[in-house]
Amino acid sequence: MNIELSDKLKSFPPFLFEELYRKERAERAKGRDIISLAVGDPDLPTDRRIVAEALREIKKGPNHRYPNTKGNERLRKAAAAWHKRRHGLTFHPNDEVSILIGSKEGIAHLPFAVMNPGDYCLIPDPTYPTYRTGAILSGGRIHDVPLLEKNGFLPDLGRIPKKVTERAKLFFLNYPNNPTGAGADLHFYKDLVKWAKKNEVVIAQDAAYCDIYFGEPAPSILQAPGARDVAVEFYSSSKTYCMAGWRIGWVVGNGPLVRALNQLKENIDSGPFNAIQNAVAYGLDNHEKIVPPIRERFKRRAEEFCAALHSTGWKFPDPQGSCFVWARPPCACSSLEAVYFMLEQASMLTAPGSGFGKYGEGFVRFSLTEPDARLREAARRIKALDWTKLK
Ligand SMILES: Cc1ncc(COP(=O)(O)O)c(C=O)c1O
């Protein structure tokens, strides 16, 4: 039988990195030692105290039963207590916090709770691709909002066309930003909240990298006056505690939106394993002991790696946070040409900026989620490259 797949599925943009991964596999098969800096999957193991808590919790029979879709009370309370310590904000653990099976899951589902066919979803360009998923599947229209270097990779709200804002329902953003490494300050969030209220647009700020900052602590959009009326913020244990494989995130903020997402999810999933939720709760309760060394590690990696790139003519503002360096190569070439050149000449896999959107063209994204020694070797290989060979 010839199974005809859905039009919606077919409408997903092609995966730009597929050809690149195929080439990487072919190079590895030839026995070449490829350093992969293409994806942001933290190499550091989860803190042993969190792992020990998970092991204790796995042995408890009640944890083997169905979890609660919105997450268990221990984790919701731990998340609320952490927000109080970190941002001075009080969230009701029952109504304003909901646990997710990784933040990606909540991000992909939120548009179903908010958007109707024909509504616009505003998505930054370059972007983390999952913001498109729910917008496409819910029949929405996408409007790409450029993140330009001259604006510090922040959106220029005044340039979003009126006819788009009139039909816009949802605006995804993420700071500290993947892929550009840019930060957003509270001043920006205050303006954004005013704009969102005026235009009646829901803001979904994705704070997956909120703890990988290199200067002042990254603020929360929910610290901006009135933000709770229009915004939710997504959080992730993946980068903060190096727990990407454990799949826990959470959403906080506007109660009706948090509850709407949870109501939707009650029809889809049954929440993550309670033992793992409790391990993340342990991480949140002990955040101030566990997280600073992780942040320091990424900061040192970023400093060393940026220094190597700068010394060989790459042009870019240093990242203010995240696990990424977003830089223009020292050649008059496209992102993809630069990436293929580095794969062939330096046995390094990196991500072409054009894969994150048309405004990513001209950039390359390096992920700092490989061990220190591998990153130093990558920096050495980059320094040895002769870009005049790329003609
Ligand atoms: C900006 C951003 N948001 C969300 C996620 C997804 O994180 P999680 O592991 O919590 O699903 C990622 C993962 O790379 C990301 O880069």
Short mmCIF file of C-alpha atoms and ligand atoms in Angstrom, two decimals:
data_model
loop_
_atom_site.label_atom_id
_atom_site.label_comp_id
_atom_site.label_asym_id
_atom_site.label_seq_id
_atom_site.Cartn_x
_atom_site.Cartn_y
_atom_site.Cartn_z
CA MET A 1 0.00 0.00 0.00
CA ASN A 2 1.21 3.46 -0.82
CA ILE A 3 0.66 5.45 2.37
CA GLU A 4 -0.03 9.08 1.62
CA LEU A 5 1.29 11.21 4.48
CA SER A 6 -0.49 14.31 5.73
CA ASP A 7 -0.20 17.67 4.01
CA LYS A 8 0.77 19.18 7.36
CA LEU A 9 3.71 16.84 7.73
CA LYS A 10 4.79 17.55 4.18
CA SER A 11 4.62 21.29 4.87
CA PHE A 12 7.50 21.08 7.37
CA PRO A 13 10.59 22.75 5.99
CA PRO A 14 13.28 20.32 4.79
CA PHE A 15 15.92 19.48 7.40
CA LEU A 16 18.87 21.44 6.15
CA PHE A 17 21.46 19.53 8.14
CA GLU A 18 20.54 16.12 6.68
CA GLU A 19 23.01 16.30 3.80
CA LEU A 20 25.66 17.55 6.19
CA TYR A 21 25.16 14.65 8.58
CA ARG A 22 25.35 12.23 5.64
CA LYS A 23 28.69 13.72 4.67
CA GLU A 24 29.91 13.55 8.27
CA ARG A 25 29.01 9.83 8.47
CA ALA A 26 30.85 9.22 5.21
CA GLU A 27 33.95 10.99 6.55
CA ARG A 28 33.86 9.04 9.82
CA ALA A 29 33.48 5.81 7.83
CA LYS A 30 36.77 6.69 6.13
CA GLY A 31 38.33 6.68 9.63
CA ARG A 32 38.65 10.46 10.02
CA ASP A 33 38.52 11.89 13.55
CA ILE A 34 35.60 14.34 13.20
CA ILE A 35 35.00 16.85 16.00
CA SER A 36 31.30 17.61 16.06
CA LEU A 37 30.35 21.08 17.26
CA ALA A 38 27.04 21.08 15.40
CA VAL A 39 24.55 20.26 18.14
CA GLY A 40 24.08 21.62 21.65
CA ASP A 41 24.02 18.46 23.73
CA PRO A 42 25.97 19.06 26.97
CA ASP A 43 28.91 16.68 27.41
CA LEU A 44 29.20 17.14 31.19
CA PRO A 45 27.63 14.33 33.20
CA THR A 46 24.70 15.12 35.48
CA ASP A 47 25.86 15.97 39.03
CA ARG A 48 26.36 12.74 41.01
CA ARG A 49 24.11 14.03 43.85
CA ILE A 50 21.19 14.38 41.41
CA VAL A 51 21.90 10.90 40.06
CA ALA A 52 21.97 9.52 43.64
CA GLU A 53 18.59 11.13 44.36
CA ALA A 54 17.17 9.59 41.18
CA LEU A 55 18.41 6.15 42.24
CA ARG A 56 16.75 6.52 45.65
CA GLU A 57 13.50 7.65 44.01
CA ILE A 58 13.46 4.88 41.39
CA LYS A 59 13.25 2.30 44.20
CA LYS A 60 10.05 3.81 45.62
CA GLY A 61 6.94 1.88 44.53
CA PRO A 62 4.51 4.84 44.44
CA ASN A 63 6.76 6.48 41.85
CA HIS A 64 6.07 3.58 39.49
CA ARG A 65 2.45 4.63 39.02
CA TYR A 66 1.16 7.18 36.49
CA PRO A 67 2.48 10.67 37.12
CA ASN A 68 0.28 13.75 37.03
CA THR A 69 0.26 15.57 33.67
CA LYS A 70 1.09 18.92 35.23
CA GLY A 71 3.93 17.40 37.23
CA ASN A 72 4.21 16.35 40.84
CA GLU A 73 3.85 18.72 43.76
CA ARG A 74 7.46 18.37 44.89
CA LEU A 75 8.86 19.58 41.59
CA ARG A 76 6.28 22.33 41.06
CA LYS A 77 7.03 23.64 44.58
CA ALA A 78 10.80 23.38 44.01
CA ALA A 79 10.47 25.32 40.74
CA ALA A 80 8.34 28.01 42.44
CA ALA A 81 10.85 28.28 45.32
CA TRP A 82 13.74 28.61 42.85
CA HIS A 83 11.97 31.44 40.97
CA LYS A 84 11.44 33.21 44.31
CA ARG A 85 15.16 32.94 45.15
CA ARG A 86 16.41 33.78 41.68
CA HIS A 87 13.96 36.44 40.48
CA GLY A 88 12.08 37.43 43.63
CA LEU A 89 8.83 36.30 41.96
CA THR A 90 6.07 34.26 43.58
CA PHE A 91 4.28 31.68 41.46
CA HIS A 92 1.46 29.51 42.68
CA PRO A 93 2.77 25.93 42.29
CA ASN A 94 -0.71 24.62 41.42
CA ASP A 95 -1.79 27.16 38.85
CA GLU A 96 1.23 28.99 37.51
CA VAL A 97 3.80 26.19 37.16
CA SER A 98 3.47 23.11 34.98
CA ILE A 99 6.07 20.41 34.35
CA LEU A 100 6.93 19.37 30.79
CA ILE A 101 8.57 16.36 29.15
CA GLY A 102 11.47 18.63 28.25
CA SER A 103 10.76 22.25 27.35
CA LYS A 104 10.68 21.29 23.65
CA GLU A 105 7.47 19.37 24.26
CA GLY A 106 5.69 22.37 25.83
CA ILE A 107 7.04 24.73 23.18
CA ALA A 108 5.68 22.51 20.40
CA HIS A 109 2.28 22.18 22.08
CA LEU A 110 1.63 25.76 23.23
CA PRO A 111 0.36 27.03 19.82
CA PHE A 112 -2.43 24.41 19.88
CA ALA A 113 -3.73 26.00 23.05
CA VAL A 114 -3.51 29.57 21.73
CA MET A 115 -3.75 29.74 17.93
CA ASN A 116 -6.56 29.33 15.46
CA PRO A 117 -6.05 28.70 11.74
CA GLY A 118 -4.92 31.91 10.03
CA ASP A 119 -3.48 33.50 13.19
CA TYR A 120 0.12 34.64 12.99
CA CYS A 121 2.91 33.23 15.11
CA LEU A 122 5.94 35.52 15.29
CA ILE A 123 9.18 33.59 15.17
CA PRO A 124 12.69 34.99 15.39
CA ASP A 125 15.05 34.50 12.45
CA PRO A 126 17.54 32.91 13.06
CA THR A 127 15.61 30.59 15.33
CA TYR A 128 15.44 27.42 17.37
CA PRO A 129 13.38 25.33 14.89
CA THR A 130 10.79 23.88 17.28
CA TYR A 131 8.95 27.24 17.48
CA ARG A 132 7.64 26.46 14.02
CA THR A 133 6.24 23.03 14.85
CA GLY A 134 3.06 23.92 16.69
CA ALA A 135 2.46 27.01 14.58
CA ILE A 136 2.43 24.89 11.41
CA LEU A 137 0.38 22.04 12.88
CA SER A 138 -2.27 24.37 14.30
CA GLY A 139 -2.81 25.90 10.86
CA GLY A 140 -1.24 29.21 11.82
CA ARG A 141 0.79 31.51 9.65
CA ILE A 142 4.41 32.26 10.44
CA HIS A 143 5.97 35.70 10.35
CA ASP A 144 9.76 35.70 10.66
CA VAL A 145 11.15 38.50 12.81
CA PRO A 146 14.77 39.27 11.92
CA LEU A 147 17.37 39.23 14.67
CA LEU A 148 20.09 41.50 13.33
CA GLU A 149 23.58 41.95 14.67
CA LYS A 150 23.21 45.75 14.56
CA ASN A 151 20.28 45.42 17.02
CA GLY A 152 22.17 43.09 19.35
CA PHE A 153 20.14 40.19 17.88
CA LEU A 154 16.99 41.60 19.52
CA PRO A 155 13.80 41.99 17.46
CA ASP A 156 12.95 45.49 16.23
CA LEU A 157 9.33 45.58 17.39
CA GLY A 158 8.57 48.77 15.46
CA ARG A 159 9.28 47.02 12.16
CA ILE A 160 6.75 44.23 12.54
CA PRO A 161 4.05 45.09 9.96
CA LYS A 162 0.73 46.33 11.35
CA LYS A 163 -1.26 43.82 9.29
CA VAL A 164 0.75 41.04 10.97
CA THR A 165 0.41 42.34 14.54
CA GLU A 166 -3.36 42.64 14.00
CA ARG A 167 -3.61 38.89 13.41
CA ALA A 168 -0.67 37.85 15.66
CA LYS A 169 -1.48 35.58 18.57
CA LEU A 170 1.88 34.34 19.77
CA PHE A 171 5.52 35.48 19.76
CA PHE A 172 8.32 33.03 20.62
CA LEU A 173 11.67 34.37 21.78
CA ASN A 174 14.64 32.91 23.58
CA TYR A 175 17.30 34.68 25.64
CA PRO A 176 20.13 33.96 26.34
CA ASN A 177 19.74 33.19 22.67
CA ASN A 178 20.25 30.07 20.64
CA PRO A 179 21.82 30.41 18.10
CA THR A 180 23.33 33.91 18.46
CA GLY A 181 24.49 33.85 22.12
CA ALA A 182 22.90 37.30 22.64
CA GLY A 183 21.35 38.33 25.94
CA ALA A 184 18.25 40.44 26.67
CA ASP A 185 18.00 42.85 29.59
CA LEU A 186 15.02 43.85 31.66
CA HIS A 187 14.71 47.10 29.74
CA PHE A 188 14.04 45.11 26.56
CA TYR A 189 11.52 42.88 28.34
CA LYS A 190 9.66 45.94 29.67
CA ASP A 191 9.28 47.32 26.15
CA LEU A 192 8.29 43.92 24.83
CA VAL A 193 5.57 43.48 27.47
CA LYS A 194 4.15 46.95 26.70
CA TRP A 195 4.12 46.09 22.99
CA ALA A 196 2.50 42.69 23.66
CA LYS A 197 -0.25 44.20 25.80
CA LYS A 198 -0.97 46.89 23.25
CA ASN A 199 -1.17 44.37 20.42
CA GLU A 200 -2.72 41.53 22.45
CA VAL A 201 -0.02 39.04 21.61
CA VAL A 202 1.01 36.21 23.94
CA ILE A 203 4.74 36.11 24.63
CA ALA A 204 6.46 32.75 25.06
CA GLN A 205 10.00 33.46 26.23
CA ASP A 206 12.19 30.37 26.21
CA ALA A 207 14.75 30.53 29.00
CA ALA A 208 16.48 27.20 28.27
CA TYR A 209 19.90 28.89 28.67
CA CYS A 210 18.98 31.14 31.61
CA ASP A 211 21.79 29.73 33.74
CA ILE A 212 24.52 29.79 31.13
CA TYR A 213 25.23 33.53 31.32
CA PHE A 214 28.66 35.13 31.30
CA GLY A 215 28.01 38.51 32.92
CA GLU A 216 25.02 39.60 35.01
CA PRO A 217 22.44 36.85 35.73
CA ALA A 218 19.95 36.61 32.86
CA PRO A 219 16.67 38.27 33.92
CA SER A 220 13.23 36.71 33.51
CA ILE A 221 10.64 38.40 31.32
CA LEU A 222 8.24 37.86 34.21
CA GLN A 223 10.16 40.50 36.18
CA ALA A 224 8.79 43.15 33.80
CA PRO A 225 5.70 44.93 35.20
CA GLY A 226 2.49 43.38 33.88
CA ALA A 227 4.31 40.47 32.20
CA ARG A 228 2.16 37.94 33.97
CA ASP A 229 -0.85 39.24 32.02
CA VAL A 230 0.64 38.24 28.67
CA ALA A 231 3.66 35.98 29.09
CA VAL A 232 4.82 32.52 29.95
CA GLU A 233 8.43 31.43 30.26
CA PHE A 234 9.83 28.02 29.43
CA TYR A 235 12.62 26.46 31.50
CA SER A 236 14.72 23.36 31.00
CA SER A 237 16.86 21.12 33.18
CA SER A 238 18.80 20.06 30.06
CA LYS A 239 21.49 22.75 30.05
CA THR A 240 21.23 24.09 33.62
CA TYR A 241 21.93 20.68 35.22
CA CYS A 242 23.31 18.90 32.14
CA MET A 243 20.25 16.63 32.15
CA ALA A 244 19.32 16.68 28.45
CA GLY A 245 18.57 12.95 28.38
CA TRP A 246 16.30 13.03 31.44
CA ARG A 247 13.64 15.15 29.66
CA ILE A 248 12.31 17.63 32.21
CA GLY A 249 11.31 21.24 31.62
CA TRP A 250 8.68 23.54 33.05
CA VAL A 251 6.56 26.53 32.14
CA VAL A 252 5.70 29.40 34.51
CA GLY A 253 3.76 32.63 34.25
CA ASN A 254 0.24 33.57 33.17
CA GLY A 255 -2.08 31.18 35.04
CA PRO A 256 -4.78 30.78 32.35
CA LEU A 257 -2.10 30.00 29.74
CA VAL A 258 -0.29 27.52 31.98
CA ARG A 259 -3.60 25.82 32.75
CA ALA A 260 -4.62 25.81 29.06
CA LEU A 261 -1.37 24.10 28.07
CA ASN A 262 -1.89 21.59 30.84
CA GLN A 263 -5.49 20.96 29.76
CA LEU A 264 -4.25 20.25 26.24
CA LYS A 265 -1.54 17.95 27.50
CA GLU A 266 -4.00 15.97 29.63
CA ASN A 267 -5.31 14.76 26.27
CA ILE A 268 -1.87 13.88 24.99
CA ASP A 269 0.55 12.71 27.70
CA SER A 270 0.67 11.70 31.33
CA GLY A 271 3.71 13.61 32.51
CA PRO A 272 7.29 12.49 33.12
CA PHE A 273 8.43 9.68 35.48
CA ASN A 274 8.04 10.85 39.10
CA ALA A 275 11.49 9.57 40.13
CA ILE A 276 13.09 11.83 37.53
CA GLN A 277 10.92 14.78 38.51
CA ASN A 278 12.12 14.31 42.10
CA ALA A 279 15.74 14.22 40.95
CA VAL A 280 15.24 17.58 39.19
CA ALA A 281 13.55 18.93 42.33
CA TYR A 282 16.71 17.96 44.20
CA GLY A 283 18.74 19.87 41.59
CA LEU A 284 16.55 22.97 42.00
CA ASP A 285 16.78 22.80 45.81
CA ASN A 286 20.58 22.57 45.56
CA HIS A 287 20.91 24.82 42.51
CA GLU A 288 23.35 27.28 44.12
CA LYS A 289 25.81 24.44 44.87
CA ILE A 290 25.47 22.57 41.58
CA VAL A 291 25.15 25.17 38.84
CA PRO A 292 27.99 27.76 39.29
CA PRO A 293 30.76 25.29 38.29
CA ILE A 294 28.79 24.34 35.15
CA ARG A 295 28.36 28.01 34.24
CA GLU A 296 32.06 28.71 34.89
CA ARG A 297 33.02 25.80 32.66
CA PHE A 298 30.97 27.12 29.72
CA LYS A 299 32.24 30.64 30.32
CA ARG A 300 35.87 29.52 30.21
CA ARG A 301 35.20 27.45 27.09
CA ALA A 302 33.55 30.44 25.39
CA GLU A 303 36.45 32.75 26.28
CA GLU A 304 39.10 30.35 24.98
CA PHE A 305 37.20 29.47 21.83
CA CYS A 306 36.30 33.08 20.99
CA ALA A 307 39.94 34.11 21.46
CA ALA A 308 41.01 31.47 18.93
CA LEU A 309 38.38 32.59 16.40
CA HIS A 310 39.17 36.29 16.81
CA SER A 311 42.87 35.62 16.29
CA THR A 312 42.14 34.11 12.88
CA GLY A 313 39.88 36.83 11.50
CA TRP A 314 36.40 35.59 12.41
CA LYS A 315 34.05 38.50 13.10
CA PHE A 316 31.43 38.42 15.85
CA PRO A 317 30.30 39.88 19.15
CA ASP A 318 31.26 37.54 22.00
CA PRO A 319 28.31 35.55 23.38
CA GLN A 320 26.65 36.84 26.55
CA GLY A 321 25.39 33.37 27.36
CA SER A 322 24.21 29.99 25.96
CA CYS A 323 26.45 27.13 24.81
CA PHE A 324 27.11 28.68 21.40
CA VAL A 325 29.43 30.93 19.45
CA TRP A 326 27.83 32.57 16.41
CA ALA A 327 30.44 33.99 14.08
CA ARG A 328 31.19 35.14 10.53
CA PRO A 329 34.04 33.23 8.89
CA PRO A 330 37.04 35.02 7.37
CA CYS A 331 35.95 34.40 3.77
CA ALA A 332 33.53 35.73 1.20
CA CYS A 333 31.45 32.56 1.28
CA SER A 334 28.07 31.22 2.31
CA SER A 335 27.47 29.53 5.66
CA LEU A 336 27.24 26.16 3.99
CA GLU A 337 30.46 26.63 2.01
CA ALA A 338 32.30 27.54 5.21
CA VAL A 339 30.89 24.50 7.02
CA TYR A 340 31.83 22.09 4.21
CA PHE A 341 35.29 23.65 4.00
CA MET A 342 35.86 23.07 7.74
CA LEU A 343 34.55 19.52 7.45
CA GLU A 344 36.94 18.73 4.60
CA GLN A 345 40.00 20.66 5.72
CA ALA A 346 39.74 20.48 9.52
CA SER A 347 37.54 17.42 10.11
CA MET A 348 35.10 19.55 12.10
CA LEU A 349 31.32 19.53 11.87
CA THR A 350 29.64 22.87 12.62
CA ALA A 351 26.16 24.25 11.97
CA PRO A 352 25.54 26.60 9.03
CA GLY A 353 23.75 29.77 10.11
CA SER A 354 21.41 29.49 7.12
CA GLY A 355 19.94 26.35 8.73
CA PHE A 356 18.43 28.60 11.43
CA GLY A 357 16.74 30.99 9.01
CA LYS A 358 17.57 33.33 6.16
CA TYR A 359 19.01 35.96 8.51
CA GLY A 360 21.46 33.33 9.72
CA GLU A 361 23.15 33.30 6.31
CA GLY A 362 26.82 34.29 6.60
CA PHE A 363 27.22 32.86 10.12
CA VAL A 364 28.45 29.57 11.52
CA ARG A 365 27.30 28.22 14.90
CA PHE A 366 29.81 26.42 17.11
CA SER A 367 28.48 24.44 20.02
CA LEU A 368 30.70 24.31 23.12
CA THR A 369 29.27 21.04 24.36
CA GLU A 370 32.29 18.83 23.70
CA PRO A 371 35.01 18.06 26.30
CA ASP A 372 37.62 20.81 26.92
CA ALA A 373 40.42 18.88 25.21
CA ARG A 374 38.32 18.40 22.07
CA LEU A 375 37.42 22.09 21.98
CA ARG A 376 41.11 23.02 22.27
CA GLU A 377 41.88 20.63 19.43
CA ALA A 378 39.05 22.23 17.40
CA ALA A 379 40.52 25.69 18.09
CA ARG A 380 43.94 24.42 16.98
CA ARG A 381 42.47 23.06 13.73
CA ILE A 382 40.64 26.34 13.08
CA LYS A 383 43.84 28.31 13.56
CA ALA A 384 45.61 26.04 11.05
CA LEU A 385 42.99 26.59 8.31
CA ASP A 386 44.05 28.38 5.17
CA TRP A 387 40.87 30.12 3.93
CA THR A 388 42.54 31.17 0.68
CA LYS A 389 42.04 27.54 -0.40
CA LEU A 390 38.28 28.16 -0.41
CA LYS A 391 37.80 29.70 -3.78
C1 LIG B 1 16.44 27.46 22.69
C2 LIG B 1 16.09 26.07 23.11
N1 LIG B 1 14.92 25.85 23.69
C3 LIG B 1 14.53 24.63 24.07
C4 LIG B 1 15.36 23.54 23.87
C5 LIG B 1 14.86 22.19 24.25
O1 LIG B 1 15.26 21.84 25.52
P1 LIG B 1 14.69 20.57 26.27
O2 LIG B 1 15.82 19.62 26.36
O3 LIG B 1 14.24 21.10 27.61
O4 LIG B 1 13.55 20.03 25.50
C6 LIG B 1 16.61 23.71 23.27
C7 LIG B 1 17.48 22.56 23.04
O5 LIG B 1 18.49 22.59 22.41
C8 LIG B 1 16.99 25.02 22.88
O6 LIG B 1 18.16 25.25 22.29
#
